């Protein structure tokens, strides 16, 4: 294993992945935070071995697998069989698929199941699915019995490279997206790129927005790698997708290690999310999270350019790669710009009455500003129409 904690470690990981994938497709990573160490397994077919990975760390008396109904039909039997083969008692909790399930009502039903099966403090929850599932499961784990262990088995690109990693959990509320939540690190993350092949194309490309984001905030060479390997990425070519996932995991872990509770550096992961979350809310979550983030990144890039931070040519590169990945670069219909801007004030990144904007000095280099003129924000949001 290697500890992901510095930019140098990302370079080592990148070299290792590029040159050894075909000999050894399994990736073992660790995320070491103040709360705990999270074991991360990345590789084709890992879903069928999750029981083995669980008992490497502990032997919980009961495991509750949480999954939406669509994902459960595809993968729950495989996961439950692996758990049973490892000698574990395991049960399944399901809920309707979709962002609407990331709510207090479904959380309450989750608690009812936890009470019915009598999951105690030494039990384990597993979130099997996309970001809705991993966020909901993580928050349930953080609050049940004042905190129980959980594992994430993300089955979407977006969850695998972002939502399932780092311990940010939560549910949506009328006050905003993810405003009800907690930091609670998983014990284990198991990422099987084979699960991406059952995703609709729209969901695959929505997840790629977060990969572009990681490259933009941290690694200019990785951004160029997206440009050079776009066809292989879109085709879900196994070597390309495994490398993409692991390089994203490395970047995400590196930032989380430096700032687990989002007191400083971790805020850079919110690039594109201030406007993105506002657009998600405005469209009633009709947009996929990654689609909204893509639009938010364009807005943030244009604000960066307006402030003289980012070259216009780089803004064009950002828009172009998002177009290549078939992500939206304009909103699907007319928006009320004032209403969308007002929604950005409900974002978690607001401190006092001031929004803190994550902007780009260059591709791969970010800055955080709280002095962005209202006119620049208005122009950037309006440009998305």
GROMACS .gro file of N, CA and C in nm, residues 168 177-179 213 262 264-278 280 289 293 296 300 343-359 368-370:
model
  138
  168UNK      N    1  -1.757   1.293   0.355
  168UNK     CA    2  -1.866   1.390   0.360
  168UNK      C    3  -1.997   1.319   0.330
  177UNK      N    4  -2.880   2.177  -0.102
  177UNK     CA    5  -2.825   2.043  -0.123
  177UNK      C    6  -2.718   2.013  -0.018
  178UNK      N    7  -2.731   1.900   0.048
  178UNK     CA    8  -2.632   1.850   0.144
  178UNK      C    9  -2.612   1.941   0.265
  179UNK      N   10  -2.709   2.028   0.295
  179UNK     CA   11  -2.690   2.117   0.411
  179UNK      C   12  -2.709   2.042   0.543
  213UNK      N   13  -1.285   1.818  -1.307
  213UNK     CA   14  -1.268   1.910  -1.195
  213UNK      C   15  -1.139   1.881  -1.119
  262UNK      N   16  -1.268   2.029   0.595
  262UNK     CA   17  -1.299   2.140   0.503
  262UNK      C   18  -1.285   2.275   0.573
  264UNK      N   19  -1.004   2.458   0.511
  264UNK     CA   20  -0.917   2.537   0.425
  264UNK      C   21  -0.902   2.476   0.288
  265UNK      N   22  -0.794   2.397   0.270
  265UNK     CA   23  -0.758   2.347   0.138
  265UNK      C   24  -0.867   2.262   0.073
  266UNK      N   25  -0.941   2.185   0.153
  266UNK     CA   26  -1.040   2.096   0.093
  266UNK      C   27  -1.148   2.172   0.016
  267UNK      N   28  -1.164   2.298   0.048
  267UNK     CA   29  -1.263   2.378  -0.024
  267UNK      C   30  -1.236   2.384  -0.173
  268UNK      N   31  -1.114   2.355  -0.216
  268UNK     CA   32  -1.084   2.359  -0.360
  268UNK      C   33  -1.162   2.252  -0.436
  269UNK      N   34  -1.206   2.148  -0.365
  269UNK     CA   35  -1.286   2.044  -0.429
  269UNK      C   36  -1.423   2.096  -0.472
  270UNK      N   37  -1.459   2.215  -0.423
  270UNK     CA   38  -1.588   2.272  -0.458
  270UNK      C   39  -1.584   2.356  -0.585
  271UNK      N   40  -1.474   2.349  -0.659
  271UNK     CA   41  -1.468   2.423  -0.785
  271UNK      C   42  -1.587   2.383  -0.874
  272UNK      N   43  -1.662   2.482  -0.918
  272UNK     CA   44  -1.778   2.458  -1.002
  272UNK      C   45  -1.905   2.428  -0.927
  273UNK      N   46  -1.895   2.409  -0.796
  273UNK     CA   47  -2.012   2.365  -0.720
  273UNK      C   48  -2.101   2.479  -0.670
  274UNK      N   49  -2.046   2.600  -0.659
  274UNK     CA   50  -2.129   2.710  -0.609
  274UNK      C   51  -2.245   2.737  -0.704
  275UNK      N   52  -2.214   2.760  -0.831
  275UNK     CA   53  -2.319   2.776  -0.931
  275UNK      C   54  -2.383   2.641  -0.963
  276UNK      N   55  -2.305   2.535  -0.962
  276UNK     CA   56  -2.358   2.401  -0.994
  276UNK      C   57  -2.470   2.359  -0.901
  277UNK      N   58  -2.449   2.374  -0.770
  277UNK     CA   59  -2.553   2.338  -0.674
  277UNK      C   60  -2.676   2.427  -0.691
  278UNK      N   61  -2.653   2.554  -0.720
  278UNK     CA   62  -2.767   2.646  -0.740
  278UNK      C   63  -2.850   2.602  -0.861
  280UNK      N   64  -2.865   2.294  -0.985
  280UNK     CA   65  -2.933   2.170  -0.947
  280UNK      C   66  -3.065   2.202  -0.877
  289UNK      N   67  -2.590   1.562  -1.115
  289UNK     CA   68  -2.495   1.644  -1.039
  289UNK      C   69  -2.377   1.686  -1.127
  293UNK      N   70  -2.240   2.055  -1.231
  293UNK     CA   71  -2.102   2.093  -1.200
  293UNK      C   72  -2.029   2.139  -1.326
  296UNK      N   73  -2.131   2.478  -1.377
  296UNK     CA   74  -2.071   2.560  -1.273
  296UNK      C   75  -1.923   2.585  -1.296
  300UNK      N   76  -1.738   2.940  -1.328
  300UNK     CA   77  -1.622   2.974  -1.245
  300UNK      C   78  -1.501   3.009  -1.331
  343UNK      N   79  -2.966   3.167  -0.498
  343UNK     CA   80  -2.947   3.032  -0.446
  343UNK      C   81  -2.801   3.006  -0.408
  344UNK      N   82  -2.707   3.074  -0.474
  344UNK     CA   83  -2.567   3.053  -0.437
  344UNK      C   84  -2.538   3.100  -0.296
  345UNK      N   85  -2.621   3.189  -0.241
  345UNK     CA   86  -2.600   3.236  -0.104
  345UNK      C   87  -2.638   3.129  -0.002
  346UNK      N   88  -2.713   3.028  -0.044
  346UNK     CA   89  -2.747   2.918   0.046
  346UNK      C   90  -2.646   2.807   0.045
  347UNK      N   91  -2.539   2.826  -0.034
  347UNK     CA   92  -2.437   2.723  -0.046
  347UNK      C   93  -2.356   2.713   0.083
  348UNK      N   94  -2.303   2.593   0.112
  348UNK     CA   95  -2.227   2.571   0.235
  348UNK      C   96  -2.097   2.649   0.239
  349UNK      N   97  -2.052   2.699   0.123
  349UNK     CA   98  -1.925   2.770   0.118
  349UNK      C   99  -1.938   2.917   0.156
  350UNK      N  100  -2.061   2.962   0.184
  350UNK     CA  101  -2.081   3.099   0.227
  350UNK      C  102  -2.038   3.113   0.373
  351UNK      N  103  -1.955   3.213   0.401
  351UNK     CA  104  -1.914   3.240   0.539
  351UNK      C  105  -1.962   3.380   0.573
  352UNK      N  106  -2.049   3.389   0.672
  352UNK     CA  107  -2.114   3.515   0.700
  352UNK      C  108  -2.208   3.546   0.586
  353UNK      N  109  -2.187   3.660   0.523
  353UNK     CA  110  -2.271   3.695   0.408
  353UNK      C  111  -2.191   3.691   0.278
  354UNK      N  112  -2.068   3.643   0.284
  354UNK     CA  113  -1.981   3.647   0.168
  354UNK      C  114  -1.961   3.507   0.110
  355UNK      N  115  -1.976   3.498  -0.020
  355UNK     CA  116  -1.947   3.373  -0.089
  355UNK      C  117  -1.797   3.361  -0.111
  356UNK      N  118  -1.743   3.244  -0.087
  356UNK     CA  119  -1.603   3.216  -0.116
  356UNK      C  120  -1.599   3.138  -0.247
  357UNK      N  121  -1.544   3.198  -0.350
  357UNK     CA  122  -1.543   3.138  -0.483
  357UNK      C  123  -1.411   3.065  -0.506
  358UNK      N  124  -1.421   2.941  -0.550
  358UNK     CA  125  -1.303   2.865  -0.591
  358UNK      C  126  -1.282   2.895  -0.739
  359UNK      N  127  -1.170   2.958  -0.770
  359UNK     CA  128  -1.141   3.003  -0.906
  359UNK      C  129  -1.007   2.947  -0.952
  368UNK      N  130  -0.885   3.089  -0.391
  368UNK     CA  131  -1.016   3.113  -0.329
  368UNK      C  132  -1.031   3.262  -0.304
  369UNK      N  133  -1.139   3.318  -0.355
  369UNK     CA  134  -1.161   3.462  -0.345
  369UNK      C  135  -1.298   3.491  -0.286
  370UNK      N  136  -1.305   3.597  -0.205
  370UNK     CA  137  -1.435   3.640  -0.150
  370UNK      C  138  -1.468   3.782  -0.194
   0.00000   0.00000   0.00000
